Short mmCIF file of N, CA, C and O in Angstrom, two decimals:
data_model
loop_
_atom_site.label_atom_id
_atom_site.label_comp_id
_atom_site.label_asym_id
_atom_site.label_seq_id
_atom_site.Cartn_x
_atom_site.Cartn_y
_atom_site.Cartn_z
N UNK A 1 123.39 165.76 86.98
CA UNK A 1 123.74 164.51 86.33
C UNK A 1 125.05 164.73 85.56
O UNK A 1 125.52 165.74 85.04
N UNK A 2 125.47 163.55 85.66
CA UNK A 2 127.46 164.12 85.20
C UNK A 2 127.48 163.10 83.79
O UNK A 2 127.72 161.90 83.90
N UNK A 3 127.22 163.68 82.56
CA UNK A 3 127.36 163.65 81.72
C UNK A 3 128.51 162.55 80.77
O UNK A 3 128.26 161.88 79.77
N UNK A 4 129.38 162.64 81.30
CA UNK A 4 130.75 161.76 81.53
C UNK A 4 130.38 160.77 81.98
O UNK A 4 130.98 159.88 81.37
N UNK A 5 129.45 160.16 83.03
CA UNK A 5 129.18 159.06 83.76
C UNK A 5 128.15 158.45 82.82
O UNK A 5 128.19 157.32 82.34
N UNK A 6 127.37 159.23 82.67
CA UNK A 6 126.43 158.50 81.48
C UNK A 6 126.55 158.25 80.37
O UNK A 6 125.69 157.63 79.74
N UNK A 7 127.88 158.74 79.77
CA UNK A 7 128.11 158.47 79.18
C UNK A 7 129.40 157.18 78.46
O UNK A 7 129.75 156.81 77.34
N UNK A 8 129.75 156.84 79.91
CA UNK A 8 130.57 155.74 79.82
C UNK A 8 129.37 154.39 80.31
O UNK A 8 129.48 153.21 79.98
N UNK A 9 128.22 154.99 81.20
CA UNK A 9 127.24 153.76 80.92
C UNK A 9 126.88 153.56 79.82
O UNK A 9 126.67 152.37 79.59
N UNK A 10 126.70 154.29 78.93
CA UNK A 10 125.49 154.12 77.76
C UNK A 10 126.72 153.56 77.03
O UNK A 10 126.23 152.50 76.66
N UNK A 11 128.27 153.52 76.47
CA UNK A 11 128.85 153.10 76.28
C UNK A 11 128.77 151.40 76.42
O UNK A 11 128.65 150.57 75.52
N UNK A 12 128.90 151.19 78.07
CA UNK A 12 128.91 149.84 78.19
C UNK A 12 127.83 149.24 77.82
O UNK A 12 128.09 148.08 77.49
N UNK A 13 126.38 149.59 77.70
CA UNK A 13 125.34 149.01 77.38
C UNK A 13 125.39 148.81 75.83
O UNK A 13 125.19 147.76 75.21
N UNK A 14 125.69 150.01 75.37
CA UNK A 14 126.03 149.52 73.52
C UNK A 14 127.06 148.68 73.41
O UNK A 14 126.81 147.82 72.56
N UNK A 15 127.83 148.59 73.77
CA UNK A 15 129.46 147.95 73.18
C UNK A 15 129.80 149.32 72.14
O UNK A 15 130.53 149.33 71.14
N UNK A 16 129.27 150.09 72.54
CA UNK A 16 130.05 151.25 71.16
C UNK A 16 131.27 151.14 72.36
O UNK A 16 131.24 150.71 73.51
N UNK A 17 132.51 151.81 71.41
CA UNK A 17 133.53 152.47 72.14
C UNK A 17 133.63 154.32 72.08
O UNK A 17 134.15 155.05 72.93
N UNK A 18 133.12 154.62 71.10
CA UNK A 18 132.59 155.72 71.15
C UNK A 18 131.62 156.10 70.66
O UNK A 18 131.42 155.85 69.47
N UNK A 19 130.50 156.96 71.55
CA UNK A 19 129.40 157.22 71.66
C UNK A 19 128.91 158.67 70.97
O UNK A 19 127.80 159.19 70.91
N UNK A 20 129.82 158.97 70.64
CA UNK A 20 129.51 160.78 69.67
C UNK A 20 128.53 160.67 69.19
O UNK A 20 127.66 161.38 69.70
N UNK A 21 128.07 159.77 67.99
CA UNK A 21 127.30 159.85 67.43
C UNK A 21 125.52 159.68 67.93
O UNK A 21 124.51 159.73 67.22
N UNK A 22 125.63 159.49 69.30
CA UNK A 22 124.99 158.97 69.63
C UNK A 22 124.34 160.04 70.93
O UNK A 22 123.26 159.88 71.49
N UNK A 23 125.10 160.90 71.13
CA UNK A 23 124.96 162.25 71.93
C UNK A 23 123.72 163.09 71.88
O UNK A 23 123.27 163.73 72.83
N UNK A 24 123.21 163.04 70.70
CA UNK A 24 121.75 163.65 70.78
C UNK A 24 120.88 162.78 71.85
O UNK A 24 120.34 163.19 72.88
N UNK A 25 120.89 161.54 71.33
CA UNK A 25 120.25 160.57 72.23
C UNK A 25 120.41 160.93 73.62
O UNK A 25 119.41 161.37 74.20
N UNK A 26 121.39 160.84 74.20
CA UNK A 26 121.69 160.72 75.26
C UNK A 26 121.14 162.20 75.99
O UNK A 26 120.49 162.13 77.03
N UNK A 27 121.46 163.60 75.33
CA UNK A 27 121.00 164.49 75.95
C UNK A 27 119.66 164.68 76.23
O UNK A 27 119.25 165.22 77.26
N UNK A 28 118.60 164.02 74.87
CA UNK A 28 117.48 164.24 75.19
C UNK A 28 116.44 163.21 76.15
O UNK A 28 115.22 163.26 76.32
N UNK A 29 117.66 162.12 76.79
CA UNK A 29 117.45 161.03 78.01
C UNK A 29 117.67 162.04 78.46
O UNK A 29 116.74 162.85 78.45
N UNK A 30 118.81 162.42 78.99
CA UNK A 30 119.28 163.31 80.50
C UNK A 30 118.02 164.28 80.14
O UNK A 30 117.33 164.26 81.17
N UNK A 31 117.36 165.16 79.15
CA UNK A 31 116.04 166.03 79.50
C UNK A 31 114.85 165.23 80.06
O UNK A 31 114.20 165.52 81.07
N UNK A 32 114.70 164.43 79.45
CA UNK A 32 113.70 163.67 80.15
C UNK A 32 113.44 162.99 81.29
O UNK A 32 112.32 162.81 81.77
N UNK A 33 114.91 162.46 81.91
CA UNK A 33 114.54 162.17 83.40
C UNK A 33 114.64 163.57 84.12
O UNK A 33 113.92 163.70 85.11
N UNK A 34 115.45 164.67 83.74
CA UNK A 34 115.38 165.75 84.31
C UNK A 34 114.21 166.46 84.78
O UNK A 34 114.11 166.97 85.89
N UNK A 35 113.05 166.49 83.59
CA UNK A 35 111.61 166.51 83.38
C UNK A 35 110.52 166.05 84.73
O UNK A 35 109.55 166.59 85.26
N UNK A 36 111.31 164.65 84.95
CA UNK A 36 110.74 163.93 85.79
C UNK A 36 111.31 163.82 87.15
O UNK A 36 110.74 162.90 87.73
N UNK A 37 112.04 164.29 87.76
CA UNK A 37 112.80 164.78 88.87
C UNK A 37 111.59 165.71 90.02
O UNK A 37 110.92 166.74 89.97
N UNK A 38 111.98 164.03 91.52
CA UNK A 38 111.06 165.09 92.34
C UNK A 38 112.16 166.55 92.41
O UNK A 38 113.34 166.77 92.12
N UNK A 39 111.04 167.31 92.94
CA UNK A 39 111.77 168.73 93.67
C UNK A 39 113.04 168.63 94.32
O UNK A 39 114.08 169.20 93.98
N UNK A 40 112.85 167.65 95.52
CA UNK A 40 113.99 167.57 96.41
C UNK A 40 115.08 166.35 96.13
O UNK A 40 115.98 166.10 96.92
N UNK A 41 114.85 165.59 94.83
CA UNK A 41 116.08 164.75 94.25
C UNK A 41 117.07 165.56 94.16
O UNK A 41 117.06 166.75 93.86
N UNK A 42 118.19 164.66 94.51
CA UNK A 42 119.91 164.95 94.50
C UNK A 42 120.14 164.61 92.74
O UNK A 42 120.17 163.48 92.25
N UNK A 43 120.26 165.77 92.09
CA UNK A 43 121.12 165.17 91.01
C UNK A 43 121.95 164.80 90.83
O UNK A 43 122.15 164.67 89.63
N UNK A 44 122.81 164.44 91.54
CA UNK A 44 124.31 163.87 91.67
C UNK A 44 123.90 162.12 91.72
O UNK A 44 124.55 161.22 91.18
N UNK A 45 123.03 162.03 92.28
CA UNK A 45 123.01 160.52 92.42
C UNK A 45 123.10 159.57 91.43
O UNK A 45 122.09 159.38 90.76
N UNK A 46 124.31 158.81 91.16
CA UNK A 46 124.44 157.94 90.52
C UNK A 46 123.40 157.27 89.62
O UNK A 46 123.46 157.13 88.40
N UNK A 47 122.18 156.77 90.66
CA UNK A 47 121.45 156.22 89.80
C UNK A 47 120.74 156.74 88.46
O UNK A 47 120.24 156.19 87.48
N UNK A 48 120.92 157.87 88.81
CA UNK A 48 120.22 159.07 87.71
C UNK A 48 121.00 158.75 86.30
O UNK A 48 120.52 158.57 85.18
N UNK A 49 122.31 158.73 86.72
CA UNK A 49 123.17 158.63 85.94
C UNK A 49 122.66 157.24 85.00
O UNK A 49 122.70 157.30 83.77
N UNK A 50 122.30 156.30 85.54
CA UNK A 50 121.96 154.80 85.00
C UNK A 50 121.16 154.93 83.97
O UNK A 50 121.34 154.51 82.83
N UNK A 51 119.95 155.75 84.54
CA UNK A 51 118.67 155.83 84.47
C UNK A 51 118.58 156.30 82.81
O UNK A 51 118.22 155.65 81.82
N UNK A 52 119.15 157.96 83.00
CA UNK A 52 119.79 158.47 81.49
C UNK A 52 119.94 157.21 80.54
O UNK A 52 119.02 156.81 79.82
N UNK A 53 121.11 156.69 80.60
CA UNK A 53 121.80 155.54 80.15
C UNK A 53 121.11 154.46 79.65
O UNK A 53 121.53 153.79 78.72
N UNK A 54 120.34 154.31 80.08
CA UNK A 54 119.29 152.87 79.93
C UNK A 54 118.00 153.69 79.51
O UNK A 54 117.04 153.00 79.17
N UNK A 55 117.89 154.81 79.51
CA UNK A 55 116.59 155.60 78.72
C UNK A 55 117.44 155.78 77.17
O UNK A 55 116.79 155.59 76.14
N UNK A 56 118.70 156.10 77.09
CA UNK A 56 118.92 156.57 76.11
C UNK A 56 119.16 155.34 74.98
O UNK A 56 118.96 155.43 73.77
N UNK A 57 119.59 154.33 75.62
CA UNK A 57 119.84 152.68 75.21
C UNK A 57 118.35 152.38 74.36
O UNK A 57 118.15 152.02 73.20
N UNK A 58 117.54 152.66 75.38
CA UNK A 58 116.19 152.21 74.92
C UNK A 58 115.59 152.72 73.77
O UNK A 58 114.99 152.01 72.96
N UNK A 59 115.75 154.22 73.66
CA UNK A 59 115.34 155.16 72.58
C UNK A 59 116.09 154.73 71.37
O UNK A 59 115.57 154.71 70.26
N UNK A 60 117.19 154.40 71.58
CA UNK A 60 118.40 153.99 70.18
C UNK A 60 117.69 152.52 69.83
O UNK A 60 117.15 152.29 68.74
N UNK A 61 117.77 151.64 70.82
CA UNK A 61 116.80 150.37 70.29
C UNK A 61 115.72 150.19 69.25
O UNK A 61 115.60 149.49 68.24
N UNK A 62 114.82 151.31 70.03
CA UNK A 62 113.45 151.56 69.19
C UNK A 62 113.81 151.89 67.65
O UNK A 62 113.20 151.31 66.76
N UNK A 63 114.64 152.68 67.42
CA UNK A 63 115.23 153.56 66.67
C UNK A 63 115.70 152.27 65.35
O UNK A 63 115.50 152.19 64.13
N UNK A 64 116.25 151.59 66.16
CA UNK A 64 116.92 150.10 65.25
C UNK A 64 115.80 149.06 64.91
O UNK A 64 115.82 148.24 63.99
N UNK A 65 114.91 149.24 65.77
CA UNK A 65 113.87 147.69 65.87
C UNK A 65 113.03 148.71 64.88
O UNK A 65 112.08 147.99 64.58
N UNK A 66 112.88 149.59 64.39
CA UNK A 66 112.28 150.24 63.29
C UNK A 66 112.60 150.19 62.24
O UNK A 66 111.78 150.37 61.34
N UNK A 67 113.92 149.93 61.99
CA UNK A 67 114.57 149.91 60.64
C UNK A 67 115.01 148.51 60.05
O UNK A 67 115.49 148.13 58.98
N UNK A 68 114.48 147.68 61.73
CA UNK A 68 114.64 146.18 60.99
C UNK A 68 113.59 145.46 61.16
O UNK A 68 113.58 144.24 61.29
N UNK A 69 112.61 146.23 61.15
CA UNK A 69 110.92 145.79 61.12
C UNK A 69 110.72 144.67 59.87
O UNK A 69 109.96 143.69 59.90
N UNK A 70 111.54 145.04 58.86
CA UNK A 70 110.97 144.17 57.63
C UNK A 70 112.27 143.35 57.24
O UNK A 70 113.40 143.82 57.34
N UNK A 71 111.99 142.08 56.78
CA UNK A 71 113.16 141.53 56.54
C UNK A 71 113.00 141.67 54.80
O UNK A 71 111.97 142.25 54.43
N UNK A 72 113.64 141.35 54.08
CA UNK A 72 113.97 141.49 52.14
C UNK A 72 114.27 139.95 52.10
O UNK A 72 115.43 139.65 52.39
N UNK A 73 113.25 138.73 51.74
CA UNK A 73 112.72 138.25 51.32
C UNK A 73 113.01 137.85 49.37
O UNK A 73 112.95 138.81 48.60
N UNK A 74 113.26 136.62 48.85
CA UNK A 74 112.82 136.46 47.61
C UNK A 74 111.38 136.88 46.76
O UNK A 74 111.19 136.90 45.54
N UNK A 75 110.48 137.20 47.87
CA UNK A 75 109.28 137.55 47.40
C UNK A 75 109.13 138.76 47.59
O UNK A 75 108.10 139.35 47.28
N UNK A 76 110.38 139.46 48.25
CA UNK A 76 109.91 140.89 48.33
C UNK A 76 110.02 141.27 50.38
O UNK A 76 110.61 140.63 51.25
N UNK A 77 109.58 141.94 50.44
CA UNK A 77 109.88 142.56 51.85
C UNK A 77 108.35 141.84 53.03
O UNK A 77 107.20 141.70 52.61
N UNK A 78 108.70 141.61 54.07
CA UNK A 78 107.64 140.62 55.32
C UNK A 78 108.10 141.20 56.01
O UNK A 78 109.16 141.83 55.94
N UNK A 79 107.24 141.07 56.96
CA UNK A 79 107.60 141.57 58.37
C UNK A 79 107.68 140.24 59.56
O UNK A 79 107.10 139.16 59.68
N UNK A 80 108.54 140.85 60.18
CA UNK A 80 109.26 139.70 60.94
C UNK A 80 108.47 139.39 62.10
O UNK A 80 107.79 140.25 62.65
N UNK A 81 108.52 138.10 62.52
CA UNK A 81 107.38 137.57 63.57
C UNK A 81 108.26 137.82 64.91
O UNK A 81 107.81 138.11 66.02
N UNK A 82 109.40 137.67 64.61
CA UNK A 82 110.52 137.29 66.19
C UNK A 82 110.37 138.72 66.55
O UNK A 82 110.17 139.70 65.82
N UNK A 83 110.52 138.63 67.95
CA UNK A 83 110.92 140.06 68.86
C UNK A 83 112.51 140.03 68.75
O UNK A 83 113.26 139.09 68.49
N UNK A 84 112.86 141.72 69.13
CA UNK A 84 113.72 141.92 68.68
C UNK A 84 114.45 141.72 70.09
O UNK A 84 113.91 142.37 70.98
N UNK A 85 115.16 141.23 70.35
CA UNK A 85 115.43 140.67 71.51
C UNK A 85 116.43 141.83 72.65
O UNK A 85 116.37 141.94 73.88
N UNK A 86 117.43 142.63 71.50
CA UNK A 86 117.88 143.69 72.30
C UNK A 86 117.26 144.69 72.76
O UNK A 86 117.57 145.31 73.78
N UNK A 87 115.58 145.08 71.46
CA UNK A 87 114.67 145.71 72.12
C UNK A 87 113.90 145.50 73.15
O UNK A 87 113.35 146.27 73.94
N UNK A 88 113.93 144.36 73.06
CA UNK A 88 112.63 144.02 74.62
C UNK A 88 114.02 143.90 75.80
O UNK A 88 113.85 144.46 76.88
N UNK A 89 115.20 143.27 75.57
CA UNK A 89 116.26 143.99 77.04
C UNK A 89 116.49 145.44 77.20
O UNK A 89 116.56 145.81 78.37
N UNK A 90 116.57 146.07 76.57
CA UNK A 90 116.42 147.56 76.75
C UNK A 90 115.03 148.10 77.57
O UNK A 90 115.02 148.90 78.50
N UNK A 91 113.98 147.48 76.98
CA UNK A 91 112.60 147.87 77.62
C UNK A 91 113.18 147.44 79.07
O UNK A 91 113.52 148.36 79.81
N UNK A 92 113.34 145.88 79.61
CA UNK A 92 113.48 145.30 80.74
C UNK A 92 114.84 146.20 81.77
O UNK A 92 114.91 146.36 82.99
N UNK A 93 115.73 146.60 80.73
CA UNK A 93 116.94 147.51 81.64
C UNK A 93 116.10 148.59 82.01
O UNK A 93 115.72 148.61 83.18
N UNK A 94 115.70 149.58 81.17
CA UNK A 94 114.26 150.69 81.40
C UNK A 94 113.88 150.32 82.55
O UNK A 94 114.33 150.71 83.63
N UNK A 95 112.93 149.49 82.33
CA UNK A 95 112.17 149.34 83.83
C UNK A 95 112.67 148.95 84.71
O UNK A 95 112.18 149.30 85.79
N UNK A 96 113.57 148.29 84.73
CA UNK A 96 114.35 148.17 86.40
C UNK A 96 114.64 149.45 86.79
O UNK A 96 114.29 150.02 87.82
N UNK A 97 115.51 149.95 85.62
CA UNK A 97 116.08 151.52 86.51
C UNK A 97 115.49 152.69 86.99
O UNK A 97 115.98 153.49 87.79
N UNK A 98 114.09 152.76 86.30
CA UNK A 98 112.47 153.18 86.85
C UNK A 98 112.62 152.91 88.02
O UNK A 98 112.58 153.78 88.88
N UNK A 99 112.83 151.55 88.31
CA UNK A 99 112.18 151.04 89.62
C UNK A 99 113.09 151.09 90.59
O UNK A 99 112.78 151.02 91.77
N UNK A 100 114.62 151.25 90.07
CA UNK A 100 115.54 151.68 91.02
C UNK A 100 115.60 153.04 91.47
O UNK A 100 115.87 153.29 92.65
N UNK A 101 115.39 153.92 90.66
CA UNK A 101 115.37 155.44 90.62
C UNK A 101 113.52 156.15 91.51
O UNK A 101 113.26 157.28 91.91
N UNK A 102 112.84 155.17 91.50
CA UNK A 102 111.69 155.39 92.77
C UNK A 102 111.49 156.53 92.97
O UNK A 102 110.85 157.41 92.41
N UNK A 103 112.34 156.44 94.18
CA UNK A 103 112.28 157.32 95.04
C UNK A 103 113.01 159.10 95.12
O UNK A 103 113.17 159.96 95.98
N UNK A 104 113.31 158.91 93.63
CA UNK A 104 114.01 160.57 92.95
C UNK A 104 113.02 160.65 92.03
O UNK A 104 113.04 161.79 91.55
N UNK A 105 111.96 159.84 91.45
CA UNK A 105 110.85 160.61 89.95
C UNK A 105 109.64 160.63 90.23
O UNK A 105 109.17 159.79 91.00
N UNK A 106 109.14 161.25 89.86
CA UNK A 106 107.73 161.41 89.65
C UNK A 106 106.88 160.29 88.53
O UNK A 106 106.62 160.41 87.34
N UNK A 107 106.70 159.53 89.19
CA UNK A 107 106.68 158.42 88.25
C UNK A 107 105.26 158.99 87.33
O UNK A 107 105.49 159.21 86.15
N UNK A 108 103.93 159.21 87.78
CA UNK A 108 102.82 159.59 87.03
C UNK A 108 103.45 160.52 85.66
O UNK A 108 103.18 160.60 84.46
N UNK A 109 104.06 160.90 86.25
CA UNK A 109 104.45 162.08 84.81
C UNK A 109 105.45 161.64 83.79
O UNK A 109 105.92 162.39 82.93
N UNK A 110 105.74 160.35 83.93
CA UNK A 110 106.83 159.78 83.08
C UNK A 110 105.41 159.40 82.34
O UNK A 110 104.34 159.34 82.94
N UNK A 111 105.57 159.16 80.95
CA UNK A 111 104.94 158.86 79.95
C UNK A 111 105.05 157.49 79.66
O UNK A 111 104.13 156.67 79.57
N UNK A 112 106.47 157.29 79.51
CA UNK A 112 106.83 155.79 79.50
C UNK A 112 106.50 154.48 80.82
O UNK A 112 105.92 153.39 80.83
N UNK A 113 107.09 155.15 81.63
CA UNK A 113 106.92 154.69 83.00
C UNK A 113 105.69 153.63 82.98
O UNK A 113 106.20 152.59 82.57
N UNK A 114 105.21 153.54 83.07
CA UNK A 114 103.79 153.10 83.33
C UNK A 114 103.67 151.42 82.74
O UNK A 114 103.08 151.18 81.69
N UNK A 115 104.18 150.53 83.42
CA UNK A 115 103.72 149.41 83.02
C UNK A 115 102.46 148.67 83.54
O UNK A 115 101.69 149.26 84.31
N UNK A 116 102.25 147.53 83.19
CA UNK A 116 100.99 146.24 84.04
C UNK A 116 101.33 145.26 83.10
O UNK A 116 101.49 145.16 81.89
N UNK A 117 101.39 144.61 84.09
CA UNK A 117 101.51 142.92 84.03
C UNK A 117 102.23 142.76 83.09
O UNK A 117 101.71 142.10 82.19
N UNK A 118 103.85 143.30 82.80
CA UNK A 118 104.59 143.26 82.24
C UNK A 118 104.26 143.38 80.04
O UNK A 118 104.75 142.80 79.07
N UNK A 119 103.10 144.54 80.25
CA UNK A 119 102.87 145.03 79.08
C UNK A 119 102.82 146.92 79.19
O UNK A 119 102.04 147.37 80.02
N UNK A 120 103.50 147.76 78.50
CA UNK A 120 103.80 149.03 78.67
C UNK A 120 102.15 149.34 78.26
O UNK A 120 101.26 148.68 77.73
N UNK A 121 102.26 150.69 78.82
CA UNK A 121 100.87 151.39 78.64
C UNK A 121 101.45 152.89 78.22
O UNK A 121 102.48 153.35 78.71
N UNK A 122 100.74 153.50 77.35
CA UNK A 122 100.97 154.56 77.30
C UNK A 122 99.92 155.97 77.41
O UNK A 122 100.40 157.10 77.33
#
């Protein structure tokens, strides 16, 4: 997986222009689809590259939809009813690229992986 490539995706998916800060993320995507790699997948393949990218998007999401769990309120701090809308497109980019990447992962062994009826299971 070419590092450089995923990293100008994960770029375009944030609107960051630079992504440094954001490099832990990204390496411990590239371990994790790595993790999940049949035997005889081509790592070179592009899509891998996506895949990273839109895993690492997703992890940074979570990361944000955590810290804006509560809104500050005149009465003090609530928790917000709305979905967080870049989090649930991140989930939806996720699973497409799951579903594009098929036929290179081991899907049972992805942890995340695993949806029904468009609700995650873990």
């Amino acid at each position: 997986m070419d590092i450089q490539k995923i990293t100008e995706i994960f770029e375009l998916m944030t609107g960051e222009s630079n992504s440094t800060e954001y490099m832990k993320l990204i390496y411990v995507s590239m371990r994790e689809v790595d993790d999940i790699l049949r035997p005889n997948a081509d790592i070179s393949d592009l899509r891998l590259c996506f895949l990273c990218a839109a895993l690492a998007f997703y992890r940074l999401q979570q990361i944000l939809a955590a810290r804006e769990r509560a809104d500050v309120t005149y009465a003090g701090k609530m928790l917000k009813e709305s979905q967080n809308t870049a989090y649930e497109y991140a989930k939806q980019l996720l699973k497409d690229y799951l579903q594009m990447c098929k036929s290179l992962i081991t899907a049972d062994t992805f942890v995340f992986g695993s949806f029904s009826s468009g609700e995650e299971r873990l």
